[in-house]
Coordinates of N, CA, C and O and ligand atoms in Angstrom, one line a residue:
X13 N 2.2 3.0 9.0 CA 2.5 3.1 7.6 C 1.1 2.7 7.0 O 0.2 2.2 7.5
X14 N 1.0 3.1 5.6 CA -0.4 2.7 5.0 C 0.0 1.5 4.0 O 1.0 1.1 3.8
X15 N -1.3 0.8 4.0 CA -1.1 -0.4 3.1 C -2.1 -0.4 1.9 O -3.2 0.0 2.2
X16 N -1.8 -0.9 0.9 CA -2.8 -1.1 -0.2 C -3.3 -2.6 -0.2 O -2.6 -3.6 -0.4
X17 N -4.7 -2.5 -0.2 CA -5.5 -3.7 -0.1 C -5.9 -4.3 -1.5 O -5.8 -3.7 -2.4
X18 N -6.7 -5.4 -1.4 CA -7.3 -6.2 -2.5 C -8.0 -5.2 -3.6 O -7.6 -5.7 -4.7
X19 N -8.6 -4.3 -3.4 CA -9.4 -3.5 -4.5 C -8.2 -3.1 -5.5 O -8.5 -2.8 -6.7
X20 N -7.0 -2.8 -5.2 CA -5.9 -2.4 -6.1 C -5.7 -3.5 -7.2 O -5.4 -3.1 -8.4
X21 N -5.9 -4.8 -6.8 CA -5.6 -5.9 -7.9 C -6.4 -5.8 -9.1 O -5.9 -6.0 -10.1
X22 N -7.8 -5.2 -9.0 CA -8.5 -5.1 -10.2 C -8.3 -3.8 -10.9 O -8.9 -3.7 -11.9
X23 N -7.8 -2.9 -10.2 CA -7.7 -1.4 -10.7 C -6.4 -1.0 -11.3 O -6.2 -0.8 -12.2
X24 N -5.3 -1.1 -10.3 CA -3.8 -0.7 -10.7 C -3.8 0.6 -11.3 O -3.0 0.8 -12.4
X25 N -4.4 1.6 -10.7 CA -4.5 3.0 -11.5 C -3.1 3.5 -11.4 O -2.5 4.2 -12.3
X26 N -2.5 3.4 -10.2 CA -1.0 3.8 -10.2 C -0.9 5.4 -9.7 O 0.0 6.2 -9.9
X27 N -2.0 6.0 -9.5 CA -2.3 7.6 -9.2 C -1.5 7.9 -8.2 O -1.0 8.8 -7.9
X28 N -1.6 6.9 -7.0 CA -0.9 7.1 -5.8 C 0.7 7.2 -6.0 O 1.3 8.1 -5.3
X29 N 1.2 6.5 -7.1 CA 2.8 6.7 -7.2 C 3.1 8.1 -7.5 O 4.3 8.7 -6.9
X30 N 2.2 8.9 -8.3 CA 2.5 10.3 -8.6 C 2.6 11.2 -7.4 O 3.1 12.3 -7.3
X31 N 1.6 10.9 -6.3 CA 1.4 11.9 -5.2 C 2.3 11.8 -4.1 O 2.5 12.6 -3.2
X32 N 3.0 10.5 -4.0 CA 3.8 10.1 -2.9 C 5.0 11.0 -2.8 O 5.6 10.9 -3.6
X33 N 5.1 11.7 -1.7 CA 6.2 12.7 -1.5 C 7.5 12.0 -1.1 O 8.6 12.6 -1.5
X34 N 7.6 10.8 -0.8 CA 8.7 9.9 -0.4 C 9.0 8.9 -1.6 O 9.9 8.0 -1.1
X35 N 8.2 8.8 -2.6 CA 8.3 7.7 -3.7 C 8.5 6.4 -3.2 O 9.4 5.6 -3.5
X36 N 7.7 6.0 -2.2 CA 7.8 4.7 -1.6 C 6.7 3.7 -2.2 O 6.4 2.7 -1.6
X37 N 6.1 4.2 -3.3 CA 5.1 3.2 -3.9 C 5.5 2.6 -5.2 O 6.1 3.5 -6.1
X38 N 5.5 1.3 -5.3 CA 6.0 0.7 -6.6 C 5.1 -0.3 -7.0 O 4.2 -0.9 -6.3
X39 N 5.0 -0.4 -8.3 CA 4.2 -1.5 -9.2 C 4.6 -2.9 -8.9 O 5.8 -3.0 -9.4
X40 N 4.0 -3.6 -8.4 CA 4.2 -5.3 -8.3 C 3.5 -5.8 -9.3 O 2.8 -5.4 -10.1
X41 N 3.8 -7.4 -9.5 CA 3.2 -8.0 -10.5 C 1.5 -8.1 -10.3 O 0.9 -8.3 -11.4
X42 N 1.2 -8.0 -9.1 CA -0.4 -8.1 -8.9 C -1.2 -6.9 -8.5 O -2.3 -6.7 -8.6
X43 N -0.3 -5.8 -7.9 CA -0.9 -4.7 -7.3 C 0.3 -3.7 -7.1 O 1.4 -4.0 -7.1
X44 N -0.1 -2.5 -6.6 CA 0.9 -1.5 -6.2 C 1.2 -1.9 -4.9 O 0.5 -2.4 -4.0
X45 N 2.4 -1.5 -4.3 CA 2.9 -1.7 -3.1 C 3.5 -0.5 -2.4 O 4.2 0.2 -3.0
X46 N 3.3 -0.3 -1.0 CA 3.7 0.8 -0.4 C 4.9 0.2 0.6 O 4.7 -0.8 1.3
X47 N 6.1 0.7 0.5 CA 7.2 0.4 1.4 C 7.0 0.8 2.9 O 7.1 2.0 3.0
X48 N 6.5 0.1 3.6 CA 6.1 0.4 5.0 C 7.3 1.0 5.8 O 7.1 1.6 6.8
X49 N 8.6 0.9 5.4 CA 9.7 1.3 6.1 C 9.9 2.7 5.9 O 10.5 3.5 6.6
X50 N 9.4 3.1 4.6 CA 9.7 4.5 4.1 C 8.5 5.3 4.2 O 8.5 6.6 4.4
X51 N 7.2 4.8 4.0 CA 5.9 5.6 4.3 C 6.0 6.7 5.4 O 6.3 6.2 6.6
X52 N 5.6 7.8 5.1 CA 5.8 8.9 6.4 C 4.2 9.1 6.6 O 4.1 10.1 7.5
X53 N 3.4 8.4 6.2 CA 1.8 8.4 6.8 C 1.4 9.7 6.6 O 0.6 10.4 7.4
X54 N 1.5 10.2 5.3 CA 0.9 11.6 5.1 C -0.5 11.6 4.6 O -1.2 12.5 4.6
X55 N -0.9 10.3 4.0 CA -2.1 10.1 3.6 C -2.6 10.7 2.2 O -3.7 10.5 1.7
X56 N -1.7 11.1 1.5 CA -1.7 11.8 0.2 C -2.3 10.7 -0.9 O -3.3 10.9 -1.7
X57 N -1.8 9.4 -0.8 CA -2.2 8.5 -1.7 C -3.7 8.2 -1.4 O -4.3 7.7 -2.5
X58 N -4.0 8.1 -0.3 CA -5.5 7.6 0.1 C -6.4 8.5 -0.7 O -7.4 8.2 -1.1
X59 N -6.2 9.8 -0.8 CA -7.1 10.9 -1.3 C -7.3 10.5 -2.9 O -8.3 11.0 -3.3
X60 N -6.3 10.1 -3.5 CA -6.4 10.0 -5.0 C -6.6 8.4 -5.4 O -6.8 8.3 -6.7
X61 N -6.7 7.5 -4.6 CA -7.0 6.2 -5.1 C -8.3 6.1 -5.5 O -9.4 6.3 -4.7
X62 N -8.8 5.7 -6.8 CA -10.3 5.6 -7.3 C -10.9 4.6 -6.6 O -12.1 4.5 -6.8
X63 N -10.2 3.6 -6.0 CA -11.0 2.4 -5.4 C -10.9 2.2 -4.0 O -11.2 1.2 -3.4
X64 N -10.4 3.5 -3.3 CA -10.2 3.3 -1.8 C -9.6 2.2 -1.4 O -9.8 1.5 -0.4
X65 N -8.4 1.7 -1.9 CA -7.6 0.6 -1.5 C -6.6 0.7 -0.5 O -6.3 -0.4 0.0
X66 N -6.5 2.0 0.0 CA -5.3 2.2 0.9 C -5.9 2.6 2.2 O -6.7 3.4 2.4
X67 N -5.2 1.9 3.2 CA -5.7 2.1 4.6 C -4.4 2.3 5.5 O -3.4 1.7 5.1
X68 N -4.7 2.9 6.7 CA -3.5 2.8 7.7 C -3.4 1.5 8.5 O -4.5 1.0 8.6
X69 N -2.1 1.1 8.7 CA -2.0 -0.2 9.0 C -3.0 -0.5 10.5 O -3.3 -1.7 10.5
X70 N -3.0 0.6 11.2 CA -3.8 0.3 12.7 C -5.3 0.4 12.4 O -6.0 0.0 13.5
X71 N -5.7 0.8 11.1 CA -7.2 0.5 11.0 C -7.6 -0.5 10.0 O -8.6 -0.7 9.6
X72 N -6.7 -1.4 9.7 CA -6.7 -2.7 9.0 C -7.5 -3.6 9.9 O -7.6 -3.7 10.8
X73 N -8.5 -4.3 9.0 CA -9.2 -5.5 9.6 C -8.2 -6.6 9.7 O -7.3 -6.6 8.9
X74 N -8.3 -7.5 10.7 CA -7.4 -8.6 10.8 C -7.2 -9.5 9.5 O -6.0 -9.8 9.2
X75 N -8.2 -9.6 8.8 CA -8.1 -10.6 7.5 C -7.2 -9.6 6.4 O -6.9 -10.2 5.3
X76 N -7.1 -8.4 6.5 CA -6.1 -7.6 5.5 C -4.6 -7.6 6.0 O -4.0 -7.1 5.2
X77 N -4.4 -8.3 7.2 CA -2.9 -8.2 7.5 C -1.9 -8.8 6.4 O -0.8 -8.4 6.4
X78 N -2.5 -10.0 5.8 CA -1.6 -10.5 4.8 C -1.1 -9.4 3.8 O 0.0 -9.6 3.2
X79 N -1.7 -8.5 3.5 CA -1.2 -7.4 2.5 C -0.1 -6.8 2.9 O 0.8 -6.2 2.1
X80 N -0.1 -6.3 4.4 CA 1.1 -5.8 5.0 C 2.3 -6.7 5.0 O 3.3 -6.2 4.4
X81 N 2.1 -8.0 5.2 CA 3.2 -9.0 4.9 C 3.7 -9.0 3.6 O 4.8 -9.1 3.1
X82 N 2.8 -9.1 2.5 CA 3.1 -9.0 1.2 C 3.9 -7.8 0.8 O 4.9 -8.1 0.1
X83 N 3.6 -6.7 1.3 CA 4.4 -5.4 1.0 C 5.7 -5.5 1.7 O 6.8 -5.3 0.8
X84 N 6.0 -6.1 2.9 CA 7.1 -6.1 3.4 C 8.0 -7.2 2.6 O 9.1 -6.9 2.2
X85 N 7.5 -8.3 2.0 CA 8.2 -9.3 1.3 C 8.6 -8.6 0.1 O 9.7 -8.7 -0.4
X86 N 7.6 -8.0 -0.7 CA 8.1 -7.3 -2.0 C 9.2 -6.3 -2.0 O 9.9 -6.4 -2.8
X87 N 9.3 -5.6 -0.7 CA 10.2 -4.8 -0.6 C 11.6 -5.3 0.0 O 12.7 -4.7 0.4
X88 N 11.4 -6.6 0.4 CA 12.6 -7.3 1.0 C 12.9 -6.8 2.4 O 14.1 -6.9 3.0
X89 N 11.8 -6.4 3.0 CA 12.2 -5.9 4.5 C 12.1 -6.9 5.6 O 12.5 -6.6 6.7
X90 N 11.7 -8.1 5.0 CA 11.8 -9.2 6.0 C 11.9 -10.6 5.3 O 11.8 -10.6 4.3
Ligands
SF4_14 FE1 3.4 7.7 0.5 FE2 2.1 9.4 2.0 FE3 0.8 7.2 0.9 FE4 2.9 6.8 2.7 S1 0.8 7.8 3.1 S2 2.6 5.7 0.7 S3 4.0 8.7 2.4 S4 1.6 9.1 -0.1

């Protein structure tokens, strides 16, 4: 799944929401979130993010892992 990181917090453009084919990106109180259980790894959101805030979870740096946990909590996946 793809994960939205820190740069979204200052930007919150929301362009990703429009392009996601499975509608799995939602606005949260502090940033946008991708539901990792629904994301089909198409990469469409990455291309439109103006601040390059979106990465594939396997390409995340260890310090970014809390963002995946935040997304799972936001969608109530665990
Ligand atoms: Fe949606 Fe594709 Fe981005 Fe996953 S990678 S959040 S399916 S646009």
